[in-house]
Amino acid sequence: MNSYRVPQLAKKYTDYDMIRQHTEIPSFPDSRARLLQVFVGRTDEKGHQELFALATSLVQLAMDTHDRIDTISGDRGEQEMRSRQLNVLAGDYLSSRFYQLLAHAGEIEMIGKLSGAVSEVNARKMTLYERMKKLLVSADEYLRETVQLRMQLFLSFTHMMRDEDKSLWHSLLLEFSTCETIAHEMNRMRDEQQMLHSYAFWHMYENGNDEERSHLRQMQIDPRTWSALVLKYSVSEVLLDKLRESTHRIQLLLQDEAELQGLQEIDAILGPYLSYVQPSHAAVRED
């Protein structure tokens, strides 16, 4: 199955009025799902590559939805409480769909592997959150660990890859997870509800003076001060440089694997990230 329609299939499970009215479904893990479908499709004789991409994406959405609960603190009104409850229920619902899809297809082994990956992700998150609470995380450490958390579910399928594909699969998954993370952090940087403990927060805390670090430690920094610090410490430029480096590494990987089946599909996955770094991505491509 060559066509990619996983986000459209997922809408059957995410487009419920109650969910849409009271909470917001996180960004779809499009790059990772699309990459998974390409690589599994090279070996899976059952034709389940689309199913695996869909089921794994639903698990990822479920976990990301539950993560939103942790960002809500302080006194809550009725609307906030309703939204919090819907985040819990929406995450649980999406997770249950993953079990149903794989069980119906007889893919019991993959239920176990993905469930194990969920446990590992949760354990790594707890370790990261404990360090974040103590303000012991550097910006680069935060970025690296967040990328690893995004990869974990999808690495559950590595055993299905051809031996000669495993290294490339891992490298591309790492880079596309990095691209997704950077794009997400660029959006978080501008969102008052999500800016605390984002990459921008850790970058400014790491580089700021004592007064600025004190403001950040209070966790109640006003939007005007936040915007001034983002500009002062060139957070957008730092993230764009990291995105540019990652897209360049992907291009080099694809050049080395010119005979890879599905190369055009991977080029399509890369396209949106190149648009972030235009016009400079043309220069990167010529290096």
Short mmCIF file of C-alpha atoms in Angstrom, two decimals:
data_model
loop_
_atom_site.label_atom_id
_atom_site.label_comp_id
_atom_site.label_asym_id
_atom_site.label_seq_id
_atom_site.Cartn_x
_atom_site.Cartn_y
_atom_site.Cartn_z
CA MET A 1 0.00 0.00 0.00
CA ASN A 2 1.86 3.08 -1.23
CA SER A 3 -0.62 5.88 -0.61
CA TYR A 4 -0.41 7.68 2.71
CA ARG A 5 -3.75 8.38 4.33
CA VAL A 6 -3.12 7.69 8.02
CA PRO A 7 -4.07 11.19 9.28
CA GLN A 8 -7.40 10.92 7.45
CA LEU A 9 -8.05 7.47 8.95
CA ALA A 10 -7.22 8.80 12.41
CA LYS A 11 -9.96 11.44 12.16
CA LYS A 12 -12.50 8.66 12.67
CA TYR A 13 -11.19 8.49 16.24
CA THR A 14 -10.24 12.11 16.93
CA ASP A 15 -13.08 14.13 15.38
CA TYR A 16 -15.65 13.85 18.14
CA ASP A 17 -17.59 17.01 18.95
CA MET A 18 -17.20 16.56 22.71
CA ILE A 19 -13.43 16.26 22.39
CA ARG A 20 -13.13 19.17 19.98
CA GLN A 21 -15.29 21.45 22.12
CA HIS A 22 -13.49 20.94 25.41
CA THR A 23 -9.92 19.99 24.59
CA GLU A 24 -7.43 20.05 21.75
CA ILE A 25 -5.92 16.98 20.16
CA PRO A 26 -2.12 17.37 19.95
CA SER A 27 -0.29 17.55 16.64
CA PHE A 28 -0.42 14.35 14.62
CA PRO A 29 2.96 12.49 14.50
CA ASP A 30 2.90 12.74 10.73
CA SER A 31 6.59 12.39 9.88
CA ARG A 32 7.12 9.39 12.10
CA ALA A 33 3.94 7.64 10.95
CA ARG A 34 4.76 8.20 7.30
CA LEU A 35 8.33 6.99 7.73
CA LEU A 36 7.12 3.89 9.59
CA GLN A 37 4.74 3.02 6.77
CA VAL A 38 7.55 3.30 4.20
CA PHE A 39 9.97 1.03 6.06
CA VAL A 40 7.49 -1.58 7.30
CA GLY A 41 6.01 -1.71 3.81
CA ARG A 42 9.36 -2.99 2.50
CA THR A 43 9.04 -6.25 4.45
CA ASP A 44 5.50 -6.75 5.74
CA GLU A 45 3.83 -9.44 3.64
CA LYS A 46 0.51 -9.02 5.48
CA GLY A 47 0.09 -5.47 4.20
CA HIS A 48 -0.33 -4.13 7.73
CA GLN A 49 2.01 -1.16 7.37
CA GLU A 50 -0.86 1.32 7.30
CA LEU A 51 -2.51 -0.36 10.29
CA PHE A 52 0.73 -0.18 12.28
CA ALA A 53 1.24 3.48 11.42
CA LEU A 54 -2.35 4.29 12.44
CA ALA A 55 -2.30 2.31 15.68
CA THR A 56 1.06 3.73 16.77
CA SER A 57 -0.07 7.25 15.96
CA LEU A 58 -3.16 6.79 18.12
CA VAL A 59 -0.99 5.62 21.03
CA GLN A 60 1.25 8.65 20.54
CA LEU A 61 -1.75 10.99 20.46
CA ALA A 62 -3.10 9.37 23.61
CA MET A 63 0.15 9.92 25.48
CA ASP A 64 0.51 13.48 24.21
CA THR A 65 -3.08 14.22 25.24
CA HIS A 66 -2.41 12.94 28.75
CA ASP A 67 0.74 15.08 28.89
CA ARG A 68 -1.40 18.19 28.51
CA ILE A 69 -2.95 17.50 31.91
CA ASP A 70 0.38 18.16 33.62
CA THR A 71 0.57 21.69 32.24
CA ILE A 72 -2.58 22.79 34.10
CA SER A 73 -1.94 24.05 37.64
CA GLY A 74 -3.57 26.24 40.25
CA ASP A 75 -7.26 26.82 40.90
CA ARG A 76 -9.55 25.74 38.10
CA GLY A 77 -12.98 26.92 37.12
CA GLU A 78 -15.71 24.67 35.83
CA GLN A 79 -14.58 25.02 32.21
CA GLU A 80 -10.96 24.22 33.09
CA MET A 81 -12.02 21.18 35.10
CA ARG A 82 -14.16 19.95 32.23
CA SER A 83 -11.26 20.39 29.82
CA ARG A 84 -8.96 18.49 32.18
CA GLN A 85 -11.42 15.62 32.48
CA LEU A 86 -11.81 15.51 28.71
CA ASN A 87 -8.03 15.31 28.30
CA VAL A 88 -8.02 12.24 30.53
CA LEU A 89 -10.96 10.63 28.74
CA ALA A 90 -9.70 11.51 25.26
CA GLY A 91 -6.30 9.99 25.98
CA ASP A 92 -7.86 6.84 27.39
CA TYR A 93 -10.21 6.57 24.42
CA LEU A 94 -7.43 6.90 21.83
CA SER A 95 -5.34 4.33 23.68
CA SER A 96 -8.23 1.85 23.67
CA ARG A 97 -8.61 2.21 19.90
CA PHE A 98 -5.01 1.09 19.41
CA TYR A 99 -5.71 -2.15 21.29
CA GLN A 100 -8.88 -2.75 19.33
CA LEU A 101 -7.27 -2.18 15.92
CA LEU A 102 -4.32 -4.49 16.52
CA ALA A 103 -6.34 -7.18 18.29
CA HIS A 104 -8.86 -7.28 15.45
CA ALA A 105 -5.98 -7.82 12.99
CA GLY A 106 -4.48 -10.58 15.16
CA GLU A 107 -1.33 -8.55 15.87
CA ILE A 108 -1.11 -9.54 19.53
CA GLU A 109 2.70 -9.42 19.55
CA MET A 110 2.69 -5.76 18.54
CA ILE A 111 0.21 -4.93 21.30
CA GLY A 112 2.77 -6.25 23.76
CA LYS A 113 5.68 -4.43 22.16
CA LEU A 114 3.87 -1.08 22.03
CA SER A 115 2.59 -1.50 25.58
CA GLY A 116 6.16 -2.13 26.72
CA ALA A 117 7.31 0.98 24.84
CA VAL A 118 4.61 3.05 26.58
CA SER A 119 5.94 1.90 29.95
CA GLU A 120 9.48 2.82 28.96
CA VAL A 121 8.39 6.24 27.72
CA ASN A 122 6.56 6.93 30.98
CA ALA A 123 9.61 5.92 33.03
CA ARG A 124 11.87 8.22 30.99
CA LYS A 125 9.37 11.05 31.32
CA MET A 126 9.34 10.71 35.09
CA THR A 127 13.13 10.91 35.22
CA LEU A 128 13.12 13.97 32.96
CA TYR A 129 10.32 15.70 34.90
CA GLU A 130 12.14 15.19 38.20
CA ARG A 131 15.25 16.88 36.77
CA MET A 132 13.13 19.65 35.30
CA LYS A 133 11.46 20.34 38.66
CA LYS A 134 14.92 20.80 40.18
CA LEU A 135 15.98 23.03 37.24
CA LEU A 136 18.84 20.65 36.44
CA VAL A 137 18.18 20.29 32.70
CA SER A 138 20.20 22.04 29.99
CA ALA A 139 18.50 23.15 26.78
CA ASP A 140 20.34 20.56 24.68
CA GLU A 141 19.64 17.78 27.18
CA TYR A 142 15.95 18.67 27.15
CA LEU A 143 15.91 18.57 23.34
CA ARG A 144 17.77 15.27 23.11
CA GLU A 145 15.54 13.57 25.66
CA THR A 146 12.36 14.90 24.08
CA VAL A 147 13.48 13.51 20.72
CA GLN A 148 14.15 10.11 22.30
CA LEU A 149 10.67 10.13 23.84
CA ARG A 150 9.18 10.78 20.39
CA MET A 151 11.14 7.89 18.89
CA GLN A 152 10.39 5.20 21.44
CA LEU A 153 7.01 3.90 20.25
CA PHE A 154 8.15 3.74 16.64
CA LEU A 155 11.34 1.87 17.52
CA SER A 156 9.06 -1.01 18.53
CA PHE A 157 8.96 -1.99 14.85
CA THR A 158 12.71 -2.20 14.28
CA HIS A 159 12.61 -5.99 14.51
CA MET A 160 10.41 -6.01 11.40
CA MET A 161 12.95 -4.14 9.28
CA ARG A 162 15.41 -5.79 6.95
CA ASP A 163 18.87 -5.98 8.51
CA GLU A 164 20.30 -3.73 5.82
CA ASP A 165 17.58 -1.13 6.51
CA LYS A 166 17.82 -0.92 10.29
CA SER A 167 20.64 1.61 10.50
CA LEU A 168 19.02 3.94 7.98
CA TRP A 169 15.62 3.53 9.68
CA HIS A 170 17.06 4.50 13.04
CA SER A 171 18.99 7.46 11.62
CA LEU A 172 16.01 8.83 9.70
CA LEU A 173 13.67 8.30 12.64
CA LEU A 174 16.09 10.23 14.84
CA GLU A 175 16.33 13.12 12.41
CA PHE A 176 12.63 13.35 11.62
CA SER A 177 11.81 13.14 15.32
CA THR A 178 14.25 16.01 15.80
CA CYS A 179 12.52 18.01 13.08
CA GLU A 180 9.10 17.37 14.61
CA THR A 181 10.37 18.35 18.04
CA ILE A 182 11.92 21.60 16.82
CA ALA A 183 8.77 22.58 14.91
CA HIS A 184 6.74 21.87 18.04
CA GLU A 185 9.09 23.91 20.22
CA MET A 186 8.87 26.84 17.84
CA ASN A 187 5.10 26.83 18.33
CA ARG A 188 5.37 26.36 22.11
CA MET A 189 7.63 29.38 22.32
CA ARG A 190 4.73 31.58 21.18
CA ASP A 191 2.00 29.91 23.25
CA GLU A 192 1.42 31.39 26.71
CA GLN A 193 -0.12 28.10 27.87
CA GLN A 194 2.87 25.98 26.85
CA MET A 195 5.93 28.24 26.98
CA LEU A 196 7.07 27.26 30.48
CA HIS A 197 9.58 24.37 30.45
CA SER A 198 9.79 24.55 26.67
CA TYR A 199 13.15 24.56 24.87
CA ALA A 200 13.01 28.38 24.92
CA PHE A 201 12.66 28.31 28.72
CA TRP A 202 15.73 26.10 29.19
CA HIS A 203 17.80 28.04 26.65
CA MET A 204 17.03 31.37 28.36
CA TYR A 205 17.51 29.91 31.84
CA GLU A 206 20.89 28.55 30.80
CA ASN A 207 22.08 31.79 29.23
CA GLY A 208 20.23 34.44 31.27
CA ASN A 209 21.61 36.67 34.01
CA ASP A 210 20.68 36.27 37.68
CA GLU A 211 17.65 38.55 37.47
CA GLU A 212 16.30 36.82 34.36
CA ARG A 213 16.84 33.40 35.87
CA SER A 214 14.96 34.53 38.97
CA HIS A 215 11.98 35.59 36.83
CA LEU A 216 12.02 32.25 35.06
CA ARG A 217 12.20 30.31 38.32
CA GLN A 218 8.99 31.99 39.47
CA MET A 219 7.15 30.30 36.58
CA GLN A 220 4.85 33.29 36.23
CA ILE A 221 6.78 35.41 33.78
CA ASP A 222 4.61 37.91 31.94
CA PRO A 223 4.26 37.64 28.13
CA ARG A 224 6.03 40.94 27.42
CA THR A 225 9.11 39.94 29.42
CA TRP A 226 9.04 36.50 27.85
CA SER A 227 8.96 37.94 24.32
CA ALA A 228 11.83 40.27 25.15
CA LEU A 229 13.95 37.36 26.41
CA VAL A 230 13.11 35.24 23.35
CA LEU A 231 14.37 38.09 21.17
CA LYS A 232 17.41 38.85 23.33
CA TYR A 233 18.63 35.26 23.30
CA SER A 234 17.76 34.60 19.64
CA VAL A 235 15.75 31.49 20.45
CA SER A 236 14.09 31.35 17.02
CA GLU A 237 17.45 31.55 15.28
CA VAL A 238 18.94 28.84 17.50
CA LEU A 239 16.06 26.49 16.75
CA LEU A 240 16.15 27.25 13.04
CA ASP A 241 19.87 26.48 12.96
CA LYS A 242 19.21 23.13 14.62
CA LEU A 243 16.41 22.40 12.15
CA ARG A 244 18.66 23.34 9.25
CA GLU A 245 21.36 20.97 10.51
CA SER A 246 18.88 18.12 10.87
CA THR A 247 17.38 18.55 7.40
CA HIS A 248 20.87 18.64 5.95
CA ARG A 249 21.74 15.35 7.66
CA ILE A 250 18.57 13.81 6.20
CA GLN A 251 19.57 14.97 2.72
CA LEU A 252 23.00 13.41 3.14
CA LEU A 253 21.44 10.13 4.28
CA LEU A 254 19.18 10.08 1.24
CA GLN A 255 22.09 10.81 -1.07
CA ASP A 256 23.96 7.82 0.35
CA GLU A 257 20.90 5.59 -0.22
CA ALA A 258 19.97 6.71 -3.71
CA GLU A 259 18.59 3.27 -4.60
CA LEU A 260 16.23 3.07 -1.62
CA GLN A 261 12.70 2.13 -2.57
CA GLY A 262 10.30 4.78 -1.32
CA LEU A 263 12.88 7.57 -1.59
CA GLN A 264 10.34 9.95 -3.13
CA GLU A 265 8.03 9.36 -0.18
CA ILE A 266 10.80 10.31 2.23
CA ASP A 267 11.52 13.44 0.19
CA ALA A 268 7.85 14.35 0.66
CA ILE A 269 8.20 13.93 4.44
CA LEU A 270 11.20 16.26 4.40
CA GLY A 271 9.50 18.97 2.33
CA PRO A 272 7.60 20.80 5.11
CA TYR A 273 10.74 21.14 7.21
CA LEU A 274 12.73 22.55 4.32
CA SER A 275 10.05 25.21 3.98
CA TYR A 276 10.85 26.32 7.54
CA VAL A 277 14.45 27.07 6.66
CA GLN A 278 13.92 28.69 3.27
CA PRO A 279 15.57 30.43 1.58
CA SER A 280 18.66 29.15 3.32
CA HIS A 281 17.85 25.46 2.70
CA ALA A 282 18.92 25.93 -0.92
CA ALA A 283 22.41 26.79 0.27
CA VAL A 284 22.45 23.79 2.61
CA ARG A 285 21.53 21.49 -0.24
CA GLU A 286 24.49 22.73 -2.28
CA ASP A 287 27.10 22.02 0.44
#
